[in-house]
Coordinates of C-alpha atoms and ligand atoms in Angstrom, one line a residue:
M1 CA -4.9 86.7 -0.4
M2 CA -8.5 88.2 -0.3
H3 CA -11.5 87.2 -1.9
R4 CA -12.5 90.8 -3.5
H5 CA -8.8 90.0 -4.5
R6 CA -8.9 87.2 -6.1
L7 CA -11.9 88.2 -8.0
A8 CA -10.3 91.2 -9.7
R9 CA -8.8 89.3 -12.6
P10 CA -11.7 88.4 -14.0
W11 CA -13.5 91.4 -12.8
L12 CA -10.6 94.0 -14.5
W13 CA -10.6 91.9 -18.4
A14 CA -14.6 92.0 -17.6
L15 CA -15.3 95.7 -17.8
R16 CA -12.1 96.3 -20.1
S17 CA -14.0 94.2 -22.5
V18 CA -16.9 96.8 -21.5
H19 CA -15.0 100.0 -21.7
A20 CA -13.3 98.4 -25.1
A21 CA -17.1 97.7 -26.7
V22 CA -19.2 100.8 -25.9
G23 CA -16.3 102.9 -26.3
D24 CA -15.5 106.0 -23.6
E25 CA -18.7 107.8 -22.9
G26 CA -16.4 108.7 -20.1
E27 CA -13.9 111.3 -21.8
N28 CA -15.2 114.0 -19.2
A29 CA -14.8 112.9 -15.8
F30 CA -11.3 112.4 -13.2
R31 CA -10.7 110.7 -10.8
I32 CA -9.8 111.2 -7.2
L33 CA -7.6 108.8 -5.2
I34 CA -6.9 108.1 -1.5
F35 CA -4.2 107.8 -0.2
H36 CA -3.2 107.4 3.7
H37 CA 0.6 105.9 5.5
I38 CA 3.0 105.0 2.9
P39 CA 4.8 102.9 4.5
R40 CA 9.0 101.8 3.4
D41 CA 7.9 98.8 2.1
A42 CA 4.8 99.9 0.0
R43 CA 7.3 102.5 -1.7
E44 CA 7.9 100.3 -5.4
A45 CA 4.1 99.4 -5.0
F46 CA 3.1 103.9 -4.8
A47 CA 6.3 104.6 -7.8
A48 CA 4.6 101.8 -9.9
L49 CA 1.4 103.0 -9.4
V50 CA 2.3 106.7 -10.1
A51 CA 3.8 105.4 -13.8
E52 CA 1.2 103.7 -15.0
L53 CA -1.3 106.5 -14.0
R54 CA 1.0 109.1 -16.1
R55 CA 1.6 106.4 -19.4
H56 CA -2.0 105.1 -19.4
H57 CA -4.2 107.6 -17.6
G58 CA -3.2 111.0 -17.0
V59 CA -2.3 112.9 -13.9
L60 CA -4.1 116.6 -12.7
A61 CA -2.7 118.8 -10.3
P62 CA -5.4 120.6 -7.8
E63 CA -5.3 123.2 -9.6
D64 CA -6.3 121.4 -13.4
A65 CA -9.2 119.8 -11.6
E66 CA -10.3 122.8 -10.0
A67 CA -10.5 124.2 -14.1
W68 CA -11.9 120.9 -14.7
L69 CA -15.0 121.7 -12.9
E70 CA -15.4 125.1 -13.3
G71 CA -15.1 123.7 -17.5
R72 CA -12.1 125.0 -18.8
P73 CA -10.2 122.8 -20.5
V74 CA -7.4 121.0 -19.5
H75 CA -4.4 119.4 -20.2
P76 CA -3.6 116.1 -17.8
L77 CA 0.1 115.4 -17.0
G78 CA 1.4 112.3 -19.0
A79 CA -1.1 109.6 -21.5
S80 CA -1.3 112.1 -24.2
T81 CA -1.3 109.5 -26.6
A82 CA -1.0 106.5 -24.8
R83 CA -4.8 106.9 -22.6
R84 CA -6.7 104.2 -22.9
R85 CA -10.7 103.7 -22.6
G86 CA -12.4 103.9 -19.2
R87 CA -9.0 105.2 -17.7
L88 CA -9.7 108.8 -16.6
P89 CA -7.1 111.0 -15.5
C90 CA -6.2 110.8 -11.6
L91 CA -5.6 114.2 -9.5
L92 CA -3.6 112.2 -6.2
S93 CA -4.7 112.4 -2.4
F94 CA -3.1 112.5 0.9
D95 CA -5.2 112.4 4.0
D96 CA -3.9 112.6 7.6
G97 CA -0.7 114.7 7.4
F98 CA 1.9 111.2 7.9
G99 CA 5.7 112.0 7.3
S100 CA 5.4 109.4 4.9
N101 CA 3.4 111.2 2.8
F102 CA 6.5 113.8 2.6
D103 CA 8.7 111.0 2.2
V104 CA 7.2 110.5 -0.7
A105 CA 6.5 113.7 -2.6
N106 CA 9.8 114.1 -2.3
E107 CA 11.2 110.6 -3.8
V108 CA 8.0 110.1 -6.4
L109 CA 5.9 113.0 -6.7
A110 CA 9.1 115.1 -7.6
A111 CA 10.6 113.3 -9.9
N112 CA 7.5 112.9 -11.9
D113 CA 6.9 116.4 -11.6
I114 CA 3.3 115.5 -10.0
R115 CA 1.6 118.2 -7.8
A116 CA -1.4 116.6 -5.0
L117 CA -3.7 117.4 -2.5
F118 CA -2.8 117.2 0.9
F119 CA -4.9 116.7 3.5
V120 CA -4.1 117.6 7.1
C121 CA -5.5 117.6 11.0
P122 CA -4.0 121.2 12.4
G123 CA -5.2 120.1 15.6
L124 CA -2.7 117.2 15.8
V125 CA 0.6 118.0 13.9
D126 CA 0.3 120.7 16.7
L127 CA 0.8 117.9 19.6
T128 CA 4.2 116.8 20.5
A129 CA 6.4 113.7 19.8
D130 CA 5.2 112.5 22.2
E131 CA 1.6 112.9 22.0
Q132 CA 0.6 112.0 18.7
P133 CA 0.5 108.1 18.5
D134 CA -1.7 108.2 21.5
S135 CA -3.8 111.0 18.9
I136 CA -2.8 108.8 16.4
A137 CA -4.5 105.2 17.5
R138 CA -7.4 107.4 18.7
A139 CA -8.3 109.9 15.6
I140 CA -7.2 108.2 12.8
F141 CA -7.2 104.4 13.6
Q142 CA -10.0 104.7 16.2
G143 CA -8.9 101.8 17.8
R144 CA -7.6 99.6 14.6
L145 CA -4.1 99.9 16.0
E146 CA -3.1 100.8 19.3
A147 CA -0.7 103.9 20.4
D148 CA 2.1 101.6 21.2
E149 CA 1.4 99.7 17.4
I150 CA 1.9 103.6 16.4
G151 CA 6.2 103.7 15.0
A152 CA 8.1 106.5 14.8
D153 CA 7.6 105.7 10.7
L154 CA 3.9 106.4 11.9
R155 CA 4.7 110.0 13.0
L156 CA 3.1 113.7 11.7
M157 CA 4.5 115.7 9.0
S158 CA 5.8 118.6 10.9
W159 CA 4.5 122.5 9.8
S160 CA 7.2 123.0 8.4
E161 CA 7.5 120.2 6.0
I162 CA 3.9 120.9 5.2
A163 CA 5.5 125.1 4.2
E164 CA 7.8 123.1 2.1
L165 CA 4.8 121.2 0.2
K166 CA 2.9 124.1 -0.2
A167 CA 6.4 126.2 -1.3
R168 CA 6.8 123.6 -4.2
G169 CA 3.5 123.8 -5.6
H170 CA 1.3 121.3 -3.7
T171 CA -2.4 122.2 -2.5
I172 CA -3.0 121.7 1.3
G173 CA -6.0 121.0 2.8
A174 CA -8.0 120.9 5.3
H175 CA -9.2 117.7 7.5
G176 CA -10.7 118.9 10.6
L177 CA -9.5 119.6 13.1
G178 CA -9.1 117.0 15.2
H179 CA -10.4 114.2 12.4
R180 CA -13.6 114.0 14.3
K181 CA -16.3 112.0 12.6
L182 CA -18.5 114.2 11.6
S183 CA -21.5 113.1 12.0
R184 CA -21.4 112.9 15.5
L185 CA -20.7 116.8 15.6
A186 CA -23.4 119.5 16.1
G187 CA -23.3 123.4 16.8
E188 CA -20.2 124.9 18.0
E189 CA -17.9 121.5 18.6
L190 CA -19.1 121.1 14.4
A191 CA -18.5 125.0 13.4
R192 CA -14.6 124.5 14.8
E193 CA -13.7 121.2 14.1
V194 CA -14.4 122.2 9.8
V195 CA -13.6 126.1 9.8
E196 CA -10.8 126.8 12.6
A197 CA -9.2 123.4 10.7
G198 CA -9.3 125.8 7.4
D199 CA -8.1 129.3 9.1
I200 CA -5.2 128.1 11.4
L201 CA -4.3 126.6 8.5
E202 CA -4.7 130.2 6.1
A203 CA -2.4 132.0 8.7
R204 CA -0.2 129.4 9.0
L205 CA 0.7 129.4 5.8
G206 CA -0.3 132.9 5.0
A207 CA -2.9 131.7 2.2
P208 CA -6.2 131.0 1.2
V209 CA -7.2 126.9 2.1
A210 CA -9.7 126.5 -0.3
W211 CA -9.6 122.6 -0.2
F212 CA -11.7 119.7 2.8
A213 CA -11.8 116.4 3.0
Y214 CA -13.9 115.6 6.2
A215 CA -12.6 112.2 8.2
F216 CA -13.3 108.9 7.7
G217 CA -14.7 109.5 3.7
T218 CA -18.0 107.8 4.4
A219 CA -21.6 109.2 3.4
A220 CA -22.1 108.4 7.3
S221 CA -20.0 110.1 8.6
V222 CA -20.6 113.6 7.5
S223 CA -23.8 115.7 7.7
R224 CA -26.1 118.2 5.9
P225 CA -25.2 120.6 8.9
A226 CA -21.8 119.8 8.6
F227 CA -22.2 120.6 4.1
E228 CA -23.7 123.5 4.8
I229 CA -20.5 124.9 7.2
I230 CA -17.8 123.3 4.6
A231 CA -19.6 124.6 1.8
E232 CA -19.8 128.7 3.9
R233 CA -16.3 128.0 4.3
Y234 CA -14.1 126.3 1.5
R235 CA -14.8 126.1 -1.9
Y236 CA -14.2 121.8 -2.5
C237 CA -14.7 119.4 -0.8
R238 CA -13.7 116.1 -1.6
S239 CA -15.3 112.9 0.3
G240 CA -14.1 109.2 0.2
V241 CA -17.1 108.0 -1.4
R242 CA -16.1 106.5 -5.1
G243 CA -17.1 107.6 -7.9
R244 CA -15.5 109.8 -11.0
N245 CA -15.8 113.3 -11.5
T246 CA -17.7 114.9 -14.4
P247 CA -17.8 119.8 -14.8
A248 CA -21.6 118.2 -13.5
T249 CA -20.5 117.1 -10.0
N250 CA -21.3 119.2 -7.0
P251 CA -17.6 121.2 -5.9
H252 CA -18.7 120.0 -2.3
A253 CA -19.3 116.1 -2.8
L254 CA -16.3 115.0 -4.9
L255 CA -16.5 111.3 -5.2
A256 CA -12.9 109.9 -4.3
D257 CA -11.2 106.3 -4.3
A258 CA -9.1 105.1 -1.3
L259 CA -6.0 102.8 -2.7
D260 CA -5.3 99.9 -1.1
L261 CA -1.6 99.8 -1.8
D262 CA -1.0 96.1 -0.3
A263 CA -3.6 95.5 -2.4
P264 CA -2.7 92.7 -6.1
A265 CA -1.9 95.6 -9.1
E266 CA -5.3 93.8 -10.3
Y267 CA -7.2 94.7 -8.0
R268 CA -6.0 98.8 -8.4
A269 CA -6.6 99.3 -11.6
L270 CA -9.9 97.2 -10.8
V271 CA -10.9 100.5 -8.5
I272 CA -8.9 102.9 -10.6
E273 CA -10.3 102.0 -14.1
G274 CA -14.3 101.9 -11.9
G275 CA -14.7 98.7 -11.3
L276 CA -16.2 98.9 -7.5
D277 CA -18.3 102.1 -8.9
L278 CA -21.8 100.0 -8.7
A279 CA -21.3 98.9 -5.7
Y280 CA -21.5 102.1 -4.2
V281 CA -24.8 104.3 -6.2
R282 CA -26.4 105.0 -3.0
A283 CA -23.8 106.1 -0.9
R284 CA -23.1 108.5 -3.8
A285 CA -27.2 108.9 -4.0
R286 CA -26.8 109.8 -0.3
L287 CA -23.9 112.2 -0.4
A288 CA -24.7 114.1 -3.6
Q289 CA -28.7 114.7 -1.7
M290 CA -26.9 115.5 1.3
A291 CA -24.4 118.0 0.2
A292 CA -27.3 119.6 -2.7
P293 CA -27.2 123.3 -1.8
Ligands
ZN301 ZN1 -8.7 110.7 7.8

Protein backbone atom coordinates (compact mmCIF):
# COMPACT_ATOMS: atom_id res chain seq x y z
CA MET A 1 0.00 0.00 0.00
CA MET A 2 1.29 3.45 -0.85
CA HIS A 3 2.37 5.75 1.98
CA ARG A 4 -0.28 8.36 1.18
CA HIS A 5 -2.91 5.60 1.23
CA ARG A 6 -1.77 4.39 4.67
CA LEU A 7 -2.03 7.91 6.05
CA ALA A 8 -5.56 8.32 4.72
CA ARG A 9 -7.38 6.89 7.75
CA PRO A 10 -5.86 9.12 10.50
CA TRP A 11 -5.88 12.10 8.14
CA LEU A 12 -9.55 11.60 7.29
CA TRP A 13 -10.38 11.27 10.98
CA ALA A 14 -8.58 14.56 11.71
CA LEU A 15 -10.30 16.29 8.79
CA ARG A 16 -13.75 15.16 9.96
CA SER A 17 -12.99 16.32 13.50
CA VAL A 18 -12.13 19.77 12.15
CA HIS A 19 -15.29 19.89 10.04
CA ALA A 20 -17.38 18.84 13.04
CA ALA A 21 -15.73 21.45 15.27
CA VAL A 22 -15.77 24.49 12.98
CA GLY A 23 -19.12 23.76 11.38
CA ASP A 24 -19.94 23.82 7.72
CA GLU A 25 -18.60 27.06 6.36
CA GLY A 26 -18.29 25.33 3.00
CA GLU A 27 -22.07 25.11 2.65
CA ASN A 28 -22.38 27.10 -0.54
CA ALA A 29 -19.84 25.13 -2.56
CA PHE A 30 -19.60 22.03 -4.68
CA ARG A 31 -16.91 19.74 -5.99
CA ILE A 32 -16.40 18.22 -9.41
CA LEU A 33 -15.02 14.69 -9.58
CA ILE A 34 -12.97 13.41 -12.52
CA PHE A 35 -13.00 9.82 -13.73
CA HIS A 36 -11.16 8.34 -16.68
CA HIS A 37 -11.36 4.78 -18.01
CA ILE A 38 -13.26 2.61 -15.51
CA PRO A 39 -12.14 -1.01 -15.98
CA ARG A 40 -14.59 -3.80 -15.29
CA ASP A 41 -12.96 -4.73 -11.98
CA ALA A 42 -13.42 -1.14 -10.72
CA ARG A 43 -17.16 -0.97 -11.44
CA GLU A 44 -18.09 -2.20 -7.98
CA ALA A 45 -15.94 0.47 -6.33
CA PHE A 46 -17.51 3.05 -8.63
CA ALA A 47 -21.06 1.94 -7.77
CA ALA A 48 -20.23 2.04 -4.04
CA LEU A 49 -18.82 5.53 -4.40
CA VAL A 50 -21.94 6.73 -6.23
CA ALA A 51 -24.14 5.31 -3.47
CA GLU A 52 -22.00 7.07 -0.86
CA LEU A 53 -22.22 10.36 -2.75
CA ARG A 54 -25.99 10.11 -3.00
CA ARG A 55 -26.33 9.30 0.67
CA HIS A 56 -23.94 11.79 2.27
CA HIS A 57 -23.02 14.46 -0.27
CA GLY A 58 -25.76 14.89 -2.86
CA VAL A 59 -25.14 14.74 -6.61
CA LEU A 60 -25.42 17.64 -9.03
CA ALA A 61 -26.37 17.39 -12.69
CA PRO A 62 -24.34 19.62 -15.04
CA GLU A 63 -27.28 22.06 -15.28
CA ASP A 64 -27.37 22.26 -11.47
CA ALA A 65 -23.70 23.27 -11.44
CA GLU A 66 -24.41 25.89 -14.11
CA ALA A 67 -27.30 27.26 -12.04
CA TRP A 68 -25.15 27.26 -8.92
CA LEU A 69 -22.44 29.26 -10.64
CA GLU A 70 -25.07 31.79 -11.65
CA GLY A 71 -26.30 32.03 -8.07
CA ARG A 72 -29.63 30.30 -8.74
CA PRO A 73 -31.03 27.85 -6.16
CA VAL A 74 -30.08 24.20 -6.63
CA HIS A 75 -31.40 20.98 -5.13
CA PRO A 76 -28.84 18.21 -5.32
CA LEU A 77 -30.01 14.65 -5.79
CA GLY A 78 -30.05 12.66 -2.57
CA ALA A 79 -28.57 13.66 0.81
CA SER A 80 -31.59 15.82 1.69
CA THR A 81 -31.37 14.96 5.37
CA ALA A 82 -28.21 12.92 5.72
CA ARG A 83 -25.66 15.31 4.24
CA ARG A 84 -22.77 15.45 6.65
CA ARG A 85 -20.54 18.37 7.51
CA GLY A 86 -17.72 18.94 5.08
CA ARG A 87 -19.30 16.67 2.48
CA LEU A 88 -20.21 18.88 -0.43
CA PRO A 89 -22.49 18.01 -3.33
CA CYS A 90 -20.55 16.61 -6.27
CA LEU A 91 -20.82 16.79 -10.04
CA LEU A 92 -19.41 13.75 -11.86
CA SER A 93 -17.24 14.17 -14.94
CA PHE A 94 -15.56 11.66 -17.24
CA ASP A 95 -12.51 12.46 -19.38
CA ASP A 96 -11.18 11.08 -22.67
CA GLY A 97 -14.38 9.43 -23.94
CA PHE A 98 -13.63 5.80 -23.12
CA GLY A 99 -16.23 3.17 -24.00
CA SER A 100 -16.23 2.13 -20.34
CA ASN A 101 -17.77 5.53 -19.55
CA PHE A 102 -20.72 4.65 -21.76
CA ASP A 103 -21.03 1.34 -19.89
CA VAL A 104 -21.05 2.89 -16.40
CA ALA A 105 -23.55 5.50 -17.60
CA ASN A 106 -25.86 2.62 -18.53
CA GLU A 107 -25.10 0.38 -15.59
CA VAL A 108 -24.61 2.76 -12.67
CA LEU A 109 -25.63 6.34 -13.48
CA ALA A 110 -28.98 5.41 -15.08
CA ALA A 111 -29.99 3.31 -12.07
CA ASN A 112 -29.23 6.26 -9.78
CA ASP A 113 -30.88 8.88 -11.97
CA ILE A 114 -27.56 10.74 -12.24
CA ARG A 115 -26.57 12.94 -15.15
CA ALA A 116 -22.92 13.75 -15.70
CA LEU A 117 -20.39 15.53 -17.88
CA PHE A 118 -18.49 13.62 -20.55
CA PHE A 119 -15.45 15.26 -22.14
CA VAL A 120 -14.43 13.81 -25.49
CA CYS A 121 -11.79 14.52 -28.16
CA PRO A 122 -13.51 14.60 -31.59
CA GLY A 123 -10.20 14.05 -33.41
CA LEU A 124 -9.73 10.73 -31.62
CA VAL A 125 -13.36 9.58 -31.97
CA ASP A 126 -12.94 9.85 -35.73
CA LEU A 127 -10.08 7.32 -35.77
CA THR A 128 -10.76 3.75 -36.87
CA ALA A 129 -10.57 0.90 -34.34
CA ASP A 130 -7.18 -0.04 -35.82
CA GLU A 131 -5.80 3.47 -35.43
CA GLN A 132 -7.09 4.04 -31.90
CA PRO A 133 -4.60 2.08 -29.71
CA ASP A 134 -1.61 3.96 -31.09
CA SER A 135 -3.23 7.37 -30.66
CA ILE A 136 -4.63 6.55 -27.21
CA ALA A 137 -1.18 5.44 -26.02
CA ARG A 138 0.52 8.50 -27.48
CA ALA A 139 -2.00 11.28 -26.85
CA ILE A 140 -3.73 10.20 -23.64
CA PHE A 141 -1.25 7.99 -21.79
CA GLN A 142 1.89 9.67 -23.15
CA GLY A 143 4.11 6.63 -22.81
CA ARG A 144 2.60 5.36 -19.52
CA LEU A 145 1.01 2.63 -21.66
CA GLU A 146 2.22 1.23 -24.97
CA ALA A 147 -0.12 0.70 -27.93
CA ASP A 148 0.01 -3.10 -27.48
CA GLU A 149 -1.15 -2.67 -23.87
CA ILE A 150 -4.30 -0.88 -25.02
CA GLY A 151 -6.83 -3.70 -24.92
CA ALA A 152 -10.29 -3.72 -26.45
CA ASP A 153 -11.78 -2.48 -23.16
CA LEU A 154 -9.81 0.76 -23.65
CA ARG A 155 -11.66 1.60 -26.86
CA LEU A 156 -13.18 5.03 -27.26
CA MET A 157 -16.90 5.76 -27.53
CA SER A 158 -18.36 5.98 -31.01
CA TRP A 159 -20.29 9.01 -32.23
CA SER A 160 -23.57 7.11 -31.81
CA GLU A 161 -22.74 6.30 -28.18
CA ILE A 162 -21.85 9.94 -27.51
CA ALA A 163 -25.13 11.02 -29.12
CA GLU A 164 -26.98 8.49 -26.99
CA LEU A 165 -25.48 9.91 -23.78
CA LYS A 166 -26.59 13.34 -24.90
CA ALA A 167 -30.09 12.05 -25.67
CA ARG A 168 -30.29 10.62 -22.14
CA GLY A 169 -29.69 14.05 -20.62
CA HIS A 170 -25.94 13.92 -20.04
CA THR A 171 -23.80 16.86 -21.09
CA ILE A 172 -21.06 16.43 -23.67
CA GLY A 173 -18.06 18.73 -23.45
CA ALA A 174 -14.91 19.17 -25.52
CA HIS A 175 -11.57 17.83 -24.27
CA GLY A 176 -9.50 19.28 -27.11
CA LEU A 177 -9.44 18.11 -30.69
CA GLY A 178 -6.67 15.56 -30.17
CA HIS A 179 -5.84 15.66 -26.43
CA ARG A 180 -2.87 17.99 -26.95
CA LYS A 181 -1.20 19.84 -24.07
CA LEU A 182 -2.39 23.42 -24.59
CA SER A 183 0.65 25.01 -22.89
CA ARG A 184 2.79 23.61 -25.73
CA LEU A 185 0.64 25.10 -28.50
CA ALA A 186 0.37 28.62 -29.89
CA GLY A 187 -1.39 30.56 -32.60
CA GLU A 188 -3.40 28.63 -35.18
CA GLU A 189 -2.55 25.27 -33.69
CA LEU A 190 -3.82 26.31 -30.25
CA ALA A 191 -6.99 27.84 -31.64
CA ARG A 192 -7.68 24.71 -33.69
CA GLU A 193 -7.24 22.35 -30.70
CA VAL A 194 -9.63 24.41 -28.56
CA VAL A 195 -12.21 25.79 -30.99
CA GLU A 196 -12.50 23.03 -33.55
CA ALA A 197 -13.14 20.45 -30.82
CA GLY A 198 -16.32 22.28 -29.81
CA ASP A 199 -17.36 23.09 -33.37
CA ILE A 200 -17.13 19.46 -34.50
CA LEU A 201 -19.04 18.27 -31.43
CA GLU A 202 -21.73 20.86 -32.00
CA ALA A 203 -22.14 19.80 -35.64
CA ARG A 204 -22.26 16.10 -34.64
CA LEU A 205 -24.72 16.59 -31.77
CA GLY A 206 -26.79 19.36 -33.31
CA ALA A 207 -26.69 21.30 -30.03
CA PRO A 208 -24.49 23.95 -28.43
CA VAL A 209 -21.35 22.78 -26.59
CA ALA A 210 -20.68 25.04 -23.61
CA TRP A 211 -18.17 22.97 -21.59
CA PHE A 212 -14.45 22.48 -22.11
CA ALA A 213 -11.85 20.58 -20.10
CA TYR A 214 -8.25 20.96 -21.22
CA ALA A 215 -6.15 17.80 -21.45
CA PHE A 216 -3.98 16.76 -18.45
CA GLY A 217 -5.70 19.27 -16.14
CA THR A 218 -2.70 20.67 -14.25
CA ALA A 219 -1.96 24.40 -14.09
CA ALA A 220 1.18 23.66 -16.14
CA SER A 221 -0.88 22.14 -18.97
CA VAL A 222 -2.65 25.40 -19.80
CA SER A 223 -1.64 28.98 -20.54
CA ARG A 224 -2.99 32.51 -20.54
CA PRO A 225 -3.39 32.54 -24.37
CA ALA A 226 -5.25 29.22 -24.10
CA PHE A 227 -7.65 30.65 -21.51
CA GLU A 228 -8.33 33.64 -23.76
CA ILE A 229 -9.45 31.33 -26.56
CA ILE A 230 -11.34 29.02 -24.19
CA ALA A 231 -13.24 31.92 -22.62
CA GLU A 232 -14.26 33.22 -26.02
CA ARG A 233 -15.55 29.84 -27.23
CA TYR A 234 -17.01 28.17 -24.10
CA ARG A 235 -19.07 29.19 -21.07
CA TYR A 236 -17.39 26.75 -18.67
CA CYS A 237 -13.94 25.24 -18.38
CA ARG A 238 -13.08 22.53 -15.91
CA SER A 239 -9.46 22.11 -14.81
CA GLY A 240 -7.91 19.18 -12.98
CA VAL A 241 -6.65 21.33 -10.10
CA ARG A 242 -8.08 20.22 -6.75
CA GLY A 243 -10.46 22.39 -4.76
CA ARG A 244 -14.09 23.31 -4.23
CA ASN A 245 -16.16 25.65 -6.39
CA THR A 246 -18.33 28.47 -5.10
CA PRO A 247 -20.47 31.07 -6.90
CA ALA A 248 -17.32 33.24 -6.79
CA THR A 249 -15.23 30.72 -8.77
CA ASN A 250 -14.35 31.82 -12.30
CA PRO A 251 -16.48 29.51 -14.53
CA HIS A 252 -13.47 29.17 -16.83
CA ALA A 253 -11.23 27.92 -14.03
CA LEU A 254 -13.42 25.38 -12.28
CA LEU A 255 -11.61 23.13 -9.84
CA ALA A 256 -11.96 19.36 -9.83
CA ASP A 257 -10.62 16.22 -8.18
CA ALA A 258 -9.36 13.21 -10.09
CA LEU A 259 -10.31 10.02 -8.26
CA ASP A 260 -8.42 6.76 -8.31
CA LEU A 261 -10.85 3.87 -7.94
CA ASP A 262 -7.95 1.55 -7.03
CA ALA A 263 -7.19 3.59 -3.91
CA PRO A 264 -8.65 2.52 -0.54
CA ALA A 265 -12.11 3.94 0.29
CA GLU A 266 -10.62 6.14 3.06
CA TYR A 267 -8.28 7.77 0.58
CA ARG A 268 -11.14 8.47 -1.82
CA ALA A 269 -13.18 9.94 1.04
CA LEU A 270 -10.22 12.12 1.96
CA VAL A 271 -10.04 13.48 -1.60
CA ILE A 272 -13.79 14.10 -1.83
CA GLU A 273 -13.92 15.80 1.57
CA GLY A 274 -11.17 18.24 0.62
CA GLY A 275 -8.29 16.66 2.53
CA LEU A 276 -5.82 17.38 -0.28
CA ASP A 277 -6.94 20.96 -0.97
CA LEU A 278 -4.16 22.57 1.06
CA ALA A 279 -1.54 21.01 -1.20
CA TYR A 280 -3.01 22.83 -4.20
CA VAL A 281 -3.07 26.42 -2.93
CA ARG A 282 -0.34 27.53 -5.34
CA ALA A 283 -1.77 25.63 -8.31
CA ARG A 284 -5.16 27.26 -7.68
CA ALA A 285 -3.59 30.73 -7.45
CA ARG A 286 -1.69 30.15 -10.69
CA LEU A 287 -4.81 28.90 -12.45
CA ALA A 288 -6.93 31.82 -11.22
CA GLN A 289 -4.28 34.28 -12.37
CA MET A 290 -4.00 32.76 -15.86
CA ALA A 291 -7.77 32.57 -16.30
CA ALA A 292 -8.55 36.03 -14.90
CA PRO A 293 -10.55 38.06 -17.44
ZN1 LIG B 1 -7.67 13.57 -20.77
